[in-house]
Short mmCIF file of C-alpha atoms in Angstrom, two decimals:
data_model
loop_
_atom_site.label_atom_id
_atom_site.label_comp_id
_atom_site.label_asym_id
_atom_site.label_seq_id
_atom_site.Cartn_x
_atom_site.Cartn_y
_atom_site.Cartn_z
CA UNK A 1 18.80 242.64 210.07
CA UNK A 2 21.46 240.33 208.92
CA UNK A 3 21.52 239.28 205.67
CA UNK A 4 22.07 235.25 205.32
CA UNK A 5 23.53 233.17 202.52
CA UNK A 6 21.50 230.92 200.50
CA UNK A 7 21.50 227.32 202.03
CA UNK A 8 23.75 224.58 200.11
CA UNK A 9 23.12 221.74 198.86
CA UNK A 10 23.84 218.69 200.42
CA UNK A 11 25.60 217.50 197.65
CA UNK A 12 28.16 220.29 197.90
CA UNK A 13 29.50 219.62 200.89
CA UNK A 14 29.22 215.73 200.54
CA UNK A 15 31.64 216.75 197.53
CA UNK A 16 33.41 219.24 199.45
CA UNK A 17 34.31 216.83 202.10
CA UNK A 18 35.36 214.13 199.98
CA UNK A 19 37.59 215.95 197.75
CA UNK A 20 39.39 217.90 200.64
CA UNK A 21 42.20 215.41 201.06
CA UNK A 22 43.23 216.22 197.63
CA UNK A 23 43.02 219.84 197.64
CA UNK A 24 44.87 219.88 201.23
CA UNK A 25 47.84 218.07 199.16
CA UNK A 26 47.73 220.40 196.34
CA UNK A 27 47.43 223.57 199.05
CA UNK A 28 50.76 221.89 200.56
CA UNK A 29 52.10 221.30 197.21
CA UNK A 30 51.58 225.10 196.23
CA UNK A 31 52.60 227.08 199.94
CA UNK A 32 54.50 224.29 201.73
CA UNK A 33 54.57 225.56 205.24
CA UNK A 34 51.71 227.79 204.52
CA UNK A 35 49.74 225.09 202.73
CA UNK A 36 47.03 225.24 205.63
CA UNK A 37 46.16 228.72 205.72
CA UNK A 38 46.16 228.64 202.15
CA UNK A 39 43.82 225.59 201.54
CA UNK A 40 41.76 227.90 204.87
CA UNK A 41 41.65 230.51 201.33
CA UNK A 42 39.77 228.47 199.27
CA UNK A 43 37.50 226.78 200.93
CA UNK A 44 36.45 230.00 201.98
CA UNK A 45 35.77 231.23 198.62
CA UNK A 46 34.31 227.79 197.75
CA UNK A 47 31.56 228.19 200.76
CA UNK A 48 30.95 231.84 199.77
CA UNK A 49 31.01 230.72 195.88
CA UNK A 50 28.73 227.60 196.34
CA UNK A 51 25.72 228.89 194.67
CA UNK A 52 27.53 228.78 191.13
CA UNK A 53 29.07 225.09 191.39
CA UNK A 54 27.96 222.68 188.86
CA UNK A 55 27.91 219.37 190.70
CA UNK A 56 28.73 217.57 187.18
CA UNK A 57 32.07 219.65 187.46
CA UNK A 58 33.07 220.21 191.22
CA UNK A 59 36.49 218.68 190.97
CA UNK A 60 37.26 221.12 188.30
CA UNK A 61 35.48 224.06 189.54
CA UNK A 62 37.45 223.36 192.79
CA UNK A 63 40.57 223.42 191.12
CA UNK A 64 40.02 226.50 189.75
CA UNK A 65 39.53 228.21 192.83
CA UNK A 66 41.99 226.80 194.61
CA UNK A 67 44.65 227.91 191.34
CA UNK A 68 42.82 231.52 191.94
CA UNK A 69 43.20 231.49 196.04
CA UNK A 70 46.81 230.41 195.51
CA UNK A 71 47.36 232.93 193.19
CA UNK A 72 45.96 235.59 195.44
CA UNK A 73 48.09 234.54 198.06
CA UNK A 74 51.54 233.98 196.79
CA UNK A 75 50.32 238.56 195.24
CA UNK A 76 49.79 239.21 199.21
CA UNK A 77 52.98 237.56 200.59
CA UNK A 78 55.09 239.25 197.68
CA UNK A 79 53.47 242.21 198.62
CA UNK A 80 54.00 241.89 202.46
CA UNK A 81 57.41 240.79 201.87
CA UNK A 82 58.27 243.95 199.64
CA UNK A 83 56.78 246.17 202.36
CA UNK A 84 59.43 244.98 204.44
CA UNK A 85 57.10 243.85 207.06
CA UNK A 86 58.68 241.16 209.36
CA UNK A 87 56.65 238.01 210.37
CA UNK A 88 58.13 235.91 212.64
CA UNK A 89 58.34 232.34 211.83
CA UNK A 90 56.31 230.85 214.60
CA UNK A 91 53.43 233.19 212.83
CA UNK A 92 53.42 231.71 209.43
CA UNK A 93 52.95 227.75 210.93
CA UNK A 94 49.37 227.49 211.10
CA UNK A 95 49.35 224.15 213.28
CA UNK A 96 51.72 223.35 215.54
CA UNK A 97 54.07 220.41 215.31
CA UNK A 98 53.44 217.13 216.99
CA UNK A 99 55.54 216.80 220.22
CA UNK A 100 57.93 214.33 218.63
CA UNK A 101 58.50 216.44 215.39
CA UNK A 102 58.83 219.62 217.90
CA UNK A 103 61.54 217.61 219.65
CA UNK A 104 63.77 216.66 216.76
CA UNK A 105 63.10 220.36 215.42
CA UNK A 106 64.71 221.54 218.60
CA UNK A 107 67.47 218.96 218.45
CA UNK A 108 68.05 220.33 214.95
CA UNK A 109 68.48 223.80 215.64
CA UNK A 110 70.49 223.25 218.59
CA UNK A 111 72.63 222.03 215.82
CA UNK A 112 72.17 224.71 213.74
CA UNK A 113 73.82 226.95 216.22
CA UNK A 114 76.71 225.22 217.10
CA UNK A 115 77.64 225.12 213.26
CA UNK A 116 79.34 227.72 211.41
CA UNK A 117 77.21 228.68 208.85
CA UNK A 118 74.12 226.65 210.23
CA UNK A 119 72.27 230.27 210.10
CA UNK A 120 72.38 229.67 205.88
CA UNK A 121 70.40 226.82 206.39
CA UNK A 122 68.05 227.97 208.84
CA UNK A 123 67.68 231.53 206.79
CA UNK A 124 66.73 229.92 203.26
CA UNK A 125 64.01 227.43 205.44
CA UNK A 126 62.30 230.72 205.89
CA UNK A 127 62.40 231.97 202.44
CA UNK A 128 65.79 233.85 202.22
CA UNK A 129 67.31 233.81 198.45
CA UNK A 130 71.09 232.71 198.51
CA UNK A 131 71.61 236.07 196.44
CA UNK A 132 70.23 238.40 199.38
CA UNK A 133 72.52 236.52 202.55
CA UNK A 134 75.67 236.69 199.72
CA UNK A 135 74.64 240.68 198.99
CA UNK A 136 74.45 241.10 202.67
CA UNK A 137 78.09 239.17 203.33
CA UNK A 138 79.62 240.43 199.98
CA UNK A 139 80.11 237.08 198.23
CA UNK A 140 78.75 235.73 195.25
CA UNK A 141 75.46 233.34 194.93
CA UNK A 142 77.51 230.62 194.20
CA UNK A 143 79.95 231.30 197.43
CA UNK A 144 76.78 230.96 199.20
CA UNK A 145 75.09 228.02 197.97
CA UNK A 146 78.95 226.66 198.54
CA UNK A 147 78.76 227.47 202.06
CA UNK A 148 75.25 225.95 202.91
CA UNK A 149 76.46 222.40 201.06
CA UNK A 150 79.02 222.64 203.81
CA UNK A 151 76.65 223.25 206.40
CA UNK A 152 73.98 220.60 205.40
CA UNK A 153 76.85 218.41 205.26
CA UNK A 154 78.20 219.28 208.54
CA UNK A 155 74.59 218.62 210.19
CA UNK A 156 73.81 215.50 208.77
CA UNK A 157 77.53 214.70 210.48
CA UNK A 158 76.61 215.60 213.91
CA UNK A 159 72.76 214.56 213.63
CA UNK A 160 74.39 211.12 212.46
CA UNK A 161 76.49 210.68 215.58
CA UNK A 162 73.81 212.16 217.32
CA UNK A 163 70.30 209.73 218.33
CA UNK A 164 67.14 212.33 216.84
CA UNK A 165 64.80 211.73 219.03
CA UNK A 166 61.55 210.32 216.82
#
């Protein structure tokens, strides 16, 4: 036999509902790419937390667990990430792009390559530090950050003289 949880009340998810446009910011806000599987987090824990929600203080309470979920999952990535465990990009996006933005994303990479240095750009986009690709080349932090400034520069140039598609 299967134990079920306690129904809600109606008034939870009434306030639930209305308040998720805000916490789906503030989730984007907090894990930018990752903002969707993070706000996924804590509504989770909201629905499994219901039961101890004071109506008169939802926005805060919701707050709270969102700050908590967050918290939780910045520990887990830092974790994964020191493990050395390799995600690929295309696994972190929880929602795929809309077929215009997934056309000028292609565009833009297609860039990328032809660039020297366009790998700096892509590389900190998915969470590299400047210090790590410098370690890795033998150059200083700054020599880096030097080095991506060229890059950006050098694809705004051709993505200028180029029409991105929109």
């Amino acid at each position: 036999m299967t134990k079920t949880a306690p129904p809600r009340a109606p008034e939870f998810d009434a306030a639930l509902i209305a308040y998720l446009p805000n916490l789906r910011r503030q989730a984007l806000y907090m894990a930018g790419l990752r903002g969707e599987e993070l706000l996924q987090d804590a509504l989770t824990d909201m629905l499994h937390l219901a039961d101890r929600c004071r109506m008169s203080t939802f926005r805060t309470w919701a707050q709270i667990i969102l700050r908590r979920s967050a918290s939780n999952f910045i520990r887990a990535s830092r974790q994964t990430k020191r493990a050395g465990i390799c995600v690929p990009m295309a696994a972190t996006i929880g929602v795929q792009p809309p077929q215009e933005g997934a056309a000028t994303l292609a565009q833009v990479l297609s860039v990328l390559s032809t660039i020297p240095d366009g790998n700096v750009v892509l590389r900190e986009a998915m969470g590299d530090t400047l210090t790590d690709m410098g370690r890795e080349r033998g150059i200083s932090r700054e020599a880096m950050r030097q080095r991506r400034e060229l890059a950006r520069g050098r694809l705004n140039d051709k993505l200028g003289h180029m029409k991105v598609a929109a």
